[in-house]
XYZ file of C-alpha atoms in Angstrom:
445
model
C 20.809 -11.471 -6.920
C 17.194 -11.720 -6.960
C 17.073 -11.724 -10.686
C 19.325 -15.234 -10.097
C 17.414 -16.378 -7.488
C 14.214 -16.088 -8.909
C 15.117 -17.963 -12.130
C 16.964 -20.717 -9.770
C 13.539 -20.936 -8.189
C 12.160 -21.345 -11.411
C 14.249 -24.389 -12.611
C 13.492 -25.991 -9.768
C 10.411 -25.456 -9.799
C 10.354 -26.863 -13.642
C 12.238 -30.155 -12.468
C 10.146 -30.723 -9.918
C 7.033 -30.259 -12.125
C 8.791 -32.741 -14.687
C 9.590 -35.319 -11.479
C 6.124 -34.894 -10.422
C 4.622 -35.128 -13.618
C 7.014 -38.457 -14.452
C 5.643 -40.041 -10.708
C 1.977 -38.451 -10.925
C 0.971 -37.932 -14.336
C 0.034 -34.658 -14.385
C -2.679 -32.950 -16.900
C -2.660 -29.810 -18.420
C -5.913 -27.378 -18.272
C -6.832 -23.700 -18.606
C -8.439 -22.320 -15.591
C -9.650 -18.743 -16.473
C -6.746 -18.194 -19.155
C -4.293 -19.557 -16.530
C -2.484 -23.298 -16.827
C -2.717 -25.610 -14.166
C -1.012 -29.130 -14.383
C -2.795 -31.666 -12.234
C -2.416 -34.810 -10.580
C -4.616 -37.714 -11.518
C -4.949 -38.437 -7.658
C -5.333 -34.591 -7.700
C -3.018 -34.343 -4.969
C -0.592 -32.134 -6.465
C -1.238 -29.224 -8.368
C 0.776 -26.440 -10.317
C -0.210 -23.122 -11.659
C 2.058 -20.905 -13.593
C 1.182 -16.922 -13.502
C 2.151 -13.304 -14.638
C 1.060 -10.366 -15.706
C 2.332 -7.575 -17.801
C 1.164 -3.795 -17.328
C 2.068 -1.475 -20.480
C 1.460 1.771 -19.729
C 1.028 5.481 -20.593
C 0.262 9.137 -19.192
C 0.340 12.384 -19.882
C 0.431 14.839 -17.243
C -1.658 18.216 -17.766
C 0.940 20.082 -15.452
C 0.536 23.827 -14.119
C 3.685 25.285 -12.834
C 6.068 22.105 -12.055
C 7.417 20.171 -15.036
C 6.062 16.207 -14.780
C 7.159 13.645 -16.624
C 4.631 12.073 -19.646
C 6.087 8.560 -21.003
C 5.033 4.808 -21.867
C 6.413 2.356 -19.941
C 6.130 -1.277 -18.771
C 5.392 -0.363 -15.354
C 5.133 -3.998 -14.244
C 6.147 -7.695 -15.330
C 5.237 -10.171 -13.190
C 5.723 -14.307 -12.945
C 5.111 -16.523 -10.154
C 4.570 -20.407 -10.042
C 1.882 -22.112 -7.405
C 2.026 -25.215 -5.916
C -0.485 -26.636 -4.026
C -0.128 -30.500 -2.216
C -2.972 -31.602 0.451
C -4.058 -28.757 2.537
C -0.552 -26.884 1.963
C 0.195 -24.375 -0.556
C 3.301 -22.262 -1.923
C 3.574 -19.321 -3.817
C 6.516 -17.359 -5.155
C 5.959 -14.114 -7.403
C 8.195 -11.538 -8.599
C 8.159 -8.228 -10.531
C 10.081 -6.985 -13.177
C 8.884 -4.156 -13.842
C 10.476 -1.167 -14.477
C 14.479 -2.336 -14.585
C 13.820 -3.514 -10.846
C 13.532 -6.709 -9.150
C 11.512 -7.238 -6.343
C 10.076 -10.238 -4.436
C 6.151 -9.572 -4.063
C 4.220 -12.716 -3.236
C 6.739 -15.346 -1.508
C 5.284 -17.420 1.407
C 3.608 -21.157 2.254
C -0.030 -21.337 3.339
C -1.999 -24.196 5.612
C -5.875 -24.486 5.124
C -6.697 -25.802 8.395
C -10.391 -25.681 7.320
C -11.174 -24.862 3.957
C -12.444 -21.056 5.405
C -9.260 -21.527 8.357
C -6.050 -20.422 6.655
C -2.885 -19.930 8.321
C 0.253 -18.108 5.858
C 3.999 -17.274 6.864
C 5.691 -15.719 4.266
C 5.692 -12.466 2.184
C 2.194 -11.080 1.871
C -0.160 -8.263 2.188
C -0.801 -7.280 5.427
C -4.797 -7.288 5.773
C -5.726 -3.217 6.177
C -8.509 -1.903 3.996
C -9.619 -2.498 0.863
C -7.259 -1.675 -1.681
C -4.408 -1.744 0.625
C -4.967 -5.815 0.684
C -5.968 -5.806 -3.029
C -3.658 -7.066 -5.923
C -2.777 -4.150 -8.192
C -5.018 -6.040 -10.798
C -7.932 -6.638 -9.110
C -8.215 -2.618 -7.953
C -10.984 -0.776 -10.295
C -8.865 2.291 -11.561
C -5.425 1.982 -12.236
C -3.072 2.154 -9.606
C -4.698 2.515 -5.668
C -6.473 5.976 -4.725
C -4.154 8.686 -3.259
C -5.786 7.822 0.560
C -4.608 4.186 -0.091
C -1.404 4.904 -1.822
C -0.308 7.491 1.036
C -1.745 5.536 3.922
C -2.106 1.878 2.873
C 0.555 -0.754 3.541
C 1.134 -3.520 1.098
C 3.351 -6.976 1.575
C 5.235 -7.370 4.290
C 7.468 -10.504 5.961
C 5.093 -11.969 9.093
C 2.678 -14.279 10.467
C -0.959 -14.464 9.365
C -4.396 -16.075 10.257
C -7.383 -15.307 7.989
C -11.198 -16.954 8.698
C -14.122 -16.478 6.540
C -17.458 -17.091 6.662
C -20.253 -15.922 4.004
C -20.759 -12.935 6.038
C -17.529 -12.580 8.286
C -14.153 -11.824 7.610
C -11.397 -11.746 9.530
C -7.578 -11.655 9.248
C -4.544 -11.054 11.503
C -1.060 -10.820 12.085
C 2.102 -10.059 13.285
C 5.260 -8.624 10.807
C 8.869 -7.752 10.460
C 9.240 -5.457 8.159
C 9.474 -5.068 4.225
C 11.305 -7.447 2.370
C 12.703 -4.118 0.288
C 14.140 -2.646 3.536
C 18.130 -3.431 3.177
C 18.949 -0.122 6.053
C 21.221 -1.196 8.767
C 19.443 -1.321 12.424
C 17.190 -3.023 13.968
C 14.169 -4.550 11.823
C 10.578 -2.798 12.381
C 7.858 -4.880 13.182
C 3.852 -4.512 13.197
C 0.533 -6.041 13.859
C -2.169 -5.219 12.217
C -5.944 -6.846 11.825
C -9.348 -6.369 9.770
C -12.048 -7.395 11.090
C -15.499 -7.024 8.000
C -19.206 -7.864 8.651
C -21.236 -8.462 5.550
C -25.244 -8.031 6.976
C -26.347 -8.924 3.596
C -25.512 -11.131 1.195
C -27.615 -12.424 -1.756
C -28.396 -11.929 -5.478
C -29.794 -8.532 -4.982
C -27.742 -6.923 -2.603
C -24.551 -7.249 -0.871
C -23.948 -4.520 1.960
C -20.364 -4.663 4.021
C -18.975 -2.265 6.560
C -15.360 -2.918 7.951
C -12.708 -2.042 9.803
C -8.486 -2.395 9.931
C -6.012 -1.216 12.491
C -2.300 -1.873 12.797
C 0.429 -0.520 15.531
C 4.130 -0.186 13.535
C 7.272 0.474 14.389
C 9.361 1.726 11.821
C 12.022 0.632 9.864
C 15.817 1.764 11.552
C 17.445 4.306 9.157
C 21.214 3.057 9.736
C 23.117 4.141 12.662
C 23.457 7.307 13.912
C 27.436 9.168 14.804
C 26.817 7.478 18.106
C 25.964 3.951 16.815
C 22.632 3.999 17.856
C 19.175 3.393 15.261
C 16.137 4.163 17.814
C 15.917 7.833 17.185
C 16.612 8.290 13.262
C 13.737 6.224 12.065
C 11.272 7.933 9.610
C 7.440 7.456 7.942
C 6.969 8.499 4.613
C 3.653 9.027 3.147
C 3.508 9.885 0.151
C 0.972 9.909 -3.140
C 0.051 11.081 -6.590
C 2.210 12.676 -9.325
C 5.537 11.767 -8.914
C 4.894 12.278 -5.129
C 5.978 15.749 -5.622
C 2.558 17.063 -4.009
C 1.585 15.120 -1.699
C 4.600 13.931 0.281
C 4.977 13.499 4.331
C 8.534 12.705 5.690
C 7.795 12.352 9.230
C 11.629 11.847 10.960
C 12.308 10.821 14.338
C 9.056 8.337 14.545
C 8.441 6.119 17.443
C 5.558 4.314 16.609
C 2.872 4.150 13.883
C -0.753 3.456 14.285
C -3.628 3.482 11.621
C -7.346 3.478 11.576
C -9.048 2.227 8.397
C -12.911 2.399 7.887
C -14.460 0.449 5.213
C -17.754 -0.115 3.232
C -18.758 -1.862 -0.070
C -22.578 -2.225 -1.382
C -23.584 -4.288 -4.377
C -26.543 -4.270 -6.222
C -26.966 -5.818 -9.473
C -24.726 -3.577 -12.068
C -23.746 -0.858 -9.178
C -21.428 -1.007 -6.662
C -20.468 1.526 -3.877
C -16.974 1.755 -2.111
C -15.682 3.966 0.511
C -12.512 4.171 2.655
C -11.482 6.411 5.740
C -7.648 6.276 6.807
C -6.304 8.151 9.990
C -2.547 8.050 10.665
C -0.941 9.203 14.269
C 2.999 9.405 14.119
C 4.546 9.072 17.841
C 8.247 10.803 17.705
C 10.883 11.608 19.648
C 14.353 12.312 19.428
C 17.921 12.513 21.626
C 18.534 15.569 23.003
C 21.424 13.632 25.303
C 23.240 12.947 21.473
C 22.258 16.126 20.855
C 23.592 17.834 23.544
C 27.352 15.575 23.395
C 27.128 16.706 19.927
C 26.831 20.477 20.100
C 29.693 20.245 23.098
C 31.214 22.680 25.338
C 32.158 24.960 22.670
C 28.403 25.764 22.033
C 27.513 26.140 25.453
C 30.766 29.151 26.324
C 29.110 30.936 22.972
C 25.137 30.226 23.198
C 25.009 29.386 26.684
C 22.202 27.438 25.988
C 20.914 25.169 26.012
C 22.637 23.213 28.537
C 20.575 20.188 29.470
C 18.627 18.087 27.128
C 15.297 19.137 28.149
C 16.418 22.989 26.741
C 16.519 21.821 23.488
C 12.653 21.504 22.752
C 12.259 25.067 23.497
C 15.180 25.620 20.850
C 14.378 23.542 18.241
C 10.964 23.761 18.542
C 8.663 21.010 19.919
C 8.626 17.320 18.728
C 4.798 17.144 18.013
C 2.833 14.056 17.344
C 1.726 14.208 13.928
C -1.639 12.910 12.626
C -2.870 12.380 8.576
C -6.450 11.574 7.502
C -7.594 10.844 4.056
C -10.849 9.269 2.735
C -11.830 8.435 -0.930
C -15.466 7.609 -2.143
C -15.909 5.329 -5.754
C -19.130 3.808 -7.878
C -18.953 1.687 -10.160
C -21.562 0.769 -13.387
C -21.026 -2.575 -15.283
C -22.680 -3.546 -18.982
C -22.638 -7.012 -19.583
C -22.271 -8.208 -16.254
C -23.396 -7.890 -12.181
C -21.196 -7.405 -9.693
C -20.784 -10.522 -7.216
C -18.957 -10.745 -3.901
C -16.113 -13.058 -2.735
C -16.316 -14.018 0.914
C -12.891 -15.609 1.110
C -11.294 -11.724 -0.027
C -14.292 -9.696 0.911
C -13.879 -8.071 -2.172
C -15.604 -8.195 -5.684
C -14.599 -10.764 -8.337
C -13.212 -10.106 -11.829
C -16.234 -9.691 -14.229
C -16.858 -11.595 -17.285
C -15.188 -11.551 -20.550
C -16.935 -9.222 -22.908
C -17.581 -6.440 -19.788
C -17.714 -2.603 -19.716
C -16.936 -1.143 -16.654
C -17.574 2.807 -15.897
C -16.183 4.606 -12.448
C -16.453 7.854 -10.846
C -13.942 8.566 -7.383
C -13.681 11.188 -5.206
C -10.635 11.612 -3.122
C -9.465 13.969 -0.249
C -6.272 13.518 1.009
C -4.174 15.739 3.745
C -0.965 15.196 4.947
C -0.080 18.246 6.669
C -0.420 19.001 9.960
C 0.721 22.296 11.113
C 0.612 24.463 13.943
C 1.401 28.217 13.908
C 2.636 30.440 10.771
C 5.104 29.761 8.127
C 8.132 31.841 8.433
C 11.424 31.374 7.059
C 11.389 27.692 6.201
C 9.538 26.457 9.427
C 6.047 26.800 11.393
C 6.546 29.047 14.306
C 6.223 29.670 17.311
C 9.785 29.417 18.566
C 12.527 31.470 19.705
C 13.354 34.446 17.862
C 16.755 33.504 17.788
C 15.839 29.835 16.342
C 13.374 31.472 14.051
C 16.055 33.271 12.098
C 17.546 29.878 11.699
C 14.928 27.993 10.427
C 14.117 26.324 13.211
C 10.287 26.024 14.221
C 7.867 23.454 16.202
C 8.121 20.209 13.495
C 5.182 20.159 11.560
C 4.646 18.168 8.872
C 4.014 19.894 5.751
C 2.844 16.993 3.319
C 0.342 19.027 1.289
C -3.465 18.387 0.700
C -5.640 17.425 -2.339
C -9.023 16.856 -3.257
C -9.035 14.156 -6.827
C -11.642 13.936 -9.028
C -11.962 10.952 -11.680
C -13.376 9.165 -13.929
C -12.078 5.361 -15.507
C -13.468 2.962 -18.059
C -12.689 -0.467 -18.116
C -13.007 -2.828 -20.838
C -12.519 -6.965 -19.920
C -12.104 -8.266 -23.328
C -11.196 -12.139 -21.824
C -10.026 -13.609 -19.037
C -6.635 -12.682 -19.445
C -6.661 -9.552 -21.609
C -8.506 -5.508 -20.632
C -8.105 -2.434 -21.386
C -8.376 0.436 -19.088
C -8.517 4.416 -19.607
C -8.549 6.870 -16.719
C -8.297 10.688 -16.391
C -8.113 12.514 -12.892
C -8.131 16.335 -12.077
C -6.605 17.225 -8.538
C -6.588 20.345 -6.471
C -3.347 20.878 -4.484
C -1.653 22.776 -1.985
C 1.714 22.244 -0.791
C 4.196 24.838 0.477
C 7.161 23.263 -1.915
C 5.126 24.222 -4.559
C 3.283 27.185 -3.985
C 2.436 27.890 -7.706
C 0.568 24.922 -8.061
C -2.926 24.472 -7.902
C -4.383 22.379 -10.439
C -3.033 19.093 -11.825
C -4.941 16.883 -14.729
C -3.584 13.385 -16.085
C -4.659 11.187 -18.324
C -3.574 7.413 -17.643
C -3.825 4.497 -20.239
C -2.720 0.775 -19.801
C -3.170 -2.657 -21.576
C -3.260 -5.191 -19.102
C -2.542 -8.899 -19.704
C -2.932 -11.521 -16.883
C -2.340 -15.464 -17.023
């Protein structure tokens, strides 16, 4: 469906480029590798973009098997269209046998630094978390982003930028991938980022995201309700097999991101801090209809829904933190900032690039001993069931690595990474020390 939809959009897009063109006389020109047909009035304009990731790893595996392969991980082709002080943008991925819609919204500049965007589009939290995939310095996001960021999402946004201010907002419905039954989540989240000092020498940011969630429904329960069978799932690193959080019967989801990015000349210093806190709760009324008088004549308890935490175990909140630390050396270029992303811009054609990250991610958080499947403490009886007080389990790692980038143009680079991680996780008790080697050529237009 998408895969018909997207090359419907595409036609039409071509027509109207060739109506456009037949009205407006457009002209053809390369903008950084890119083309970008052009009005004479320049009124209308047209850009036509992709990007193709070709990939390989090889996974330097201790106990658990991983999977090594080559792959095109992504394939990527959108079409811009930009008329006055309105905008449109449309682009999907291809990438591994999937479809999916990334980029799809309209944009207003009110002022040329006043933007307003409906649509499908990165929420603003962080750094990499509102980063394209090929803008980010290593390949793929660090395991505090990819566990704790966010990505694109269906909403409402306002963004304003000054030379040392930025600020974004907005309010969302959900993920454009989520096709559960139930009611829609929704979310608002904002990043606020003050830039002290900006100039040729030095460029020195500190910043700051938040955003209150509430999940995605999960289909309907056996008694056709969706408010207490909705789930978070953080989740990072090798195959997610390591470091992976399901946190059921969520209420609500808040985050805390802390940011900061220095520049100087060749160098450049980046740093993230994510903290998650998971609300749940569940139905012990459901629960208790469910179990039904048959339970209660051989148990005898519990027998009102308030019995049941003491059985089950308790319902804790559940918080995550995770931070990552990254420098970065160019040859052949400087490092420069861009106030309207308050990130760094691509360097120049002909550029090295060398980077060194540290990461520390946790997902678990447990209380009490691990006994027969579950954290204690809880009833004997429940014990010997499995049945504990809900802790999350999501394992812990501390990453080390190391990248080189190579720009060779404005459309073609080369990047090589290897990463060494410490883990822990009770799934995989055997495992303690994980190394991978990652190599892609990356084409963008």
């Amino acid at each position: 469906m998408l895969r018909k939809l997207y090359i419907a959009t595409l036609a039409l897009g071509m027509v109207a480029t060739s109506a456009i063109g037949q009205e407006k006389q457009l002209t053809a020109e390369s903008n950084k590798g890119g083309i970008v047909l052009t009005s004479a009035d320049k009124d209308y304009q047209i850009s036509l973009n992709g990007r193709i990731y070709m990939d390989g790893v090889h996974y330097f595996d201790d106990v658990t098997d991983l999977s090594s392969d080559a792959s095109i991980s992504d394939v990527r082709l959108g079409t811009t269209v930009k008329w006055g002080q309105w905008s449109a943008k449309i682009n999907v991925s291809f990438g591994n046998d999937e479809v999916k819609i990334k980029d799809a919204f309209l944009r207003y500049n009110y002022l040329k630094n006043s933007i307003f965007t409906v649509g499908n589009f990165f929420e603003p939290f962080g750094i990499e978390g509102s980063a394209s995939s090929k803008d980010l310095r290593f390949i793929g996001a660090s395991n505090t982003t990819e566990a704790m960021g966010i990505g694109r999402s269906i909403g409402l946004g306002y963004t304003y930028y000054t030379d040392k201010f930025y600020g974004s907002t907005g309010i969302f419905a959900g993920s454009v991938d989520n096709h559960n039954k139930g009611d829609q989540g929704f979310s608002t989240t904002t990043k606020l980022v003050y830039t002290p000092i900006v100039n040729d020498k030095v460029t020195f940011q500190l910043g700051g995201s938040f955003t209150y969630r509430i999940p995605e429904a999960n289909g309907f329960n056996s008694l056709n309700d969706d408010d207490y069978n909705r789930e978070v799932v953080l989740a990072a690193g090798p195959e997610h097999k390591f470091l992976n959080a399901d946190i059921a019967h969520a209420r609500t989801d808040m985050r805390y991101n802390f940011q900061s990015l220095v520049l100087s000349g060749p160098f450049m210093l980046q740093a993230e801090y994510t903290k998650t806190k998971v609300t749940r709760d569940d139905d012990y009324v459901t629960q208790l209809m469910k179990d039904g008088p048959a339970y209660y004549v051989t148990y005898a308890w519990p027998t009102v829904p308030g019995d049941y935490p003491g059985w089950y175990g308790e319902l804790r909140d559940i918080e995550t933190k995770a931070y990552y630390v990254q420098t970065g050396f160019l040859l052949g270029d400087n490092y420069s900032y861009n106030s309207s992303t308050a990130y760094v811009n691509r360097p120049k054609a002909g550029s090295y690039e060398f980077l060194l990250r540290y990461d520390n991610t946790n997902l678990n958080d447990i209380d009490g001993t691990y006994f027969n499947g579950a954290y204690g403490p809880a009833d004997l009886g429940a014990a010997l069931g499995g049945a504990g007080n809900m802790s999350i389990q999501g394992g812990k790692s501390e990453s080390y690595s190391v990248a080189v980038n190579y720009y060779l143009n404005d459309n073609v680079m080369f990047r090589l990474n290897y990463s060494y991680m410490d883990v822990q996780n009770q799934v995989y008790p055997l495992d303690e020390k994980i190394g991978m080697v990652k190599a892609r050529v990356q084409v963008n237009f």
